C-alpha positions in Angstrom: -6.9 10.3 -16.6 -6.5 8.6 -13.3 -3.0 7.7 -12.1 -2.7 4.8 -9.7 0.5 4.8 -7.6 1.2 1.6 -5.7 2.2 2.9 -2.3 3.9 0.8 0.4 5.1 3.7 2.6 8.7 3.1 1.7 11.0 5.7 0.3 10.8 4.6 -3.3 7.0 4.5 -3.5 6.8 7.7 -1.5 9.1 9.4 -4.0 6.9 8.0 -6.9 3.8 9.3 -5.2 5.2 12.8 -4.7 6.5 12.8 -8.3 3.1 11.8 -9.7 1.3 14.4 -7.7 3.7 17.1 -9.0 3.5 15.9 -12.6 -0.2 15.0 -13.0 -1.9 16.9 -10.1 -3.4 15.6 -6.9 -6.9 15.4 -8.5 -5.6 12.8 -11.0 -3.7 10.6 -8.5 -4.7 7.8 -6.2 -2.5 5.8 -3.8 -3.0 2.1 -3.7 -1.8 0.2 -0.6 -1.8 -3.6 -0.5 -2.4 -4.4 3.2 -1.1 -7.8 4.2 -1.9 -7.2 7.8 1.8 -7.7 8.5 2.9 -4.1 8.8 4.1 -2.3 11.9 1.4 0.1 13.2 3.8 3.0 12.6 3.8 2.1 8.9 0.0 2.3 8.7 0.1 5.7 10.4 2.9 6.9 8.1 0.9 5.9 5.0 -2.2 7.7 6.2 -0.4 10.8 7.3 1.5 11.2 4.0 -1.5 10.7 1.8 -3.5 13.1 3.9 -0.8 15.7 3.7 -0.6 15.4 0.0 -4.4 15.3 -0.4 -4.2 12.0 -2.3 -7.1 9.5 -2.0 -5.8 6.3 -0.4 -7.2 3.0 -1.6 -6.4 0.0 0.7 -6.8 -3.4 -0.7 -6.8 -6.7 1.2 -7.1 -10.3 0.3 -10.7 -11.5 0.4 -9.5 -15.1 1.0 -7.2 -14.6 3.9 -7.3 -12.3 7.0 -3.6 -11.5 6.6 -0.2 -12.9 6.4 -0.6 -15.0 9.6 -3.8 -16.5 8.4 -2.3 -17.3 5.0 0.7 -19.1 6.7 -1.6 -21.1 8.9 -3.8 -22.1 6.0 -0.9 -23.2 3.9 1.1 -24.6 6.8 4.1 -22.6 5.7 5.1 -19.0 4.9 4.1 -17.8 1.4 6.5 -18.4 -1.5 6.5 -17.9 -5.2 5.9 -21.7 -5.7 
């Protein structure tokens, strides 16, 4: 069984990642990070450092349509919304 933990680098997702590793074992856990291209460089380093320390495989996904948040805003001529 593979457990996917959606990991943003924040305290809540970090707690969920640590909990899952303890409960299911590192070999069964993978961290999934949705990269918007909008994060502070420190956040990217934090995510990489934490997953390395835990020994968890990090999967980073990005939009295939847009290069990041700035590109999306330029294409849509506004910031993204739920509408």
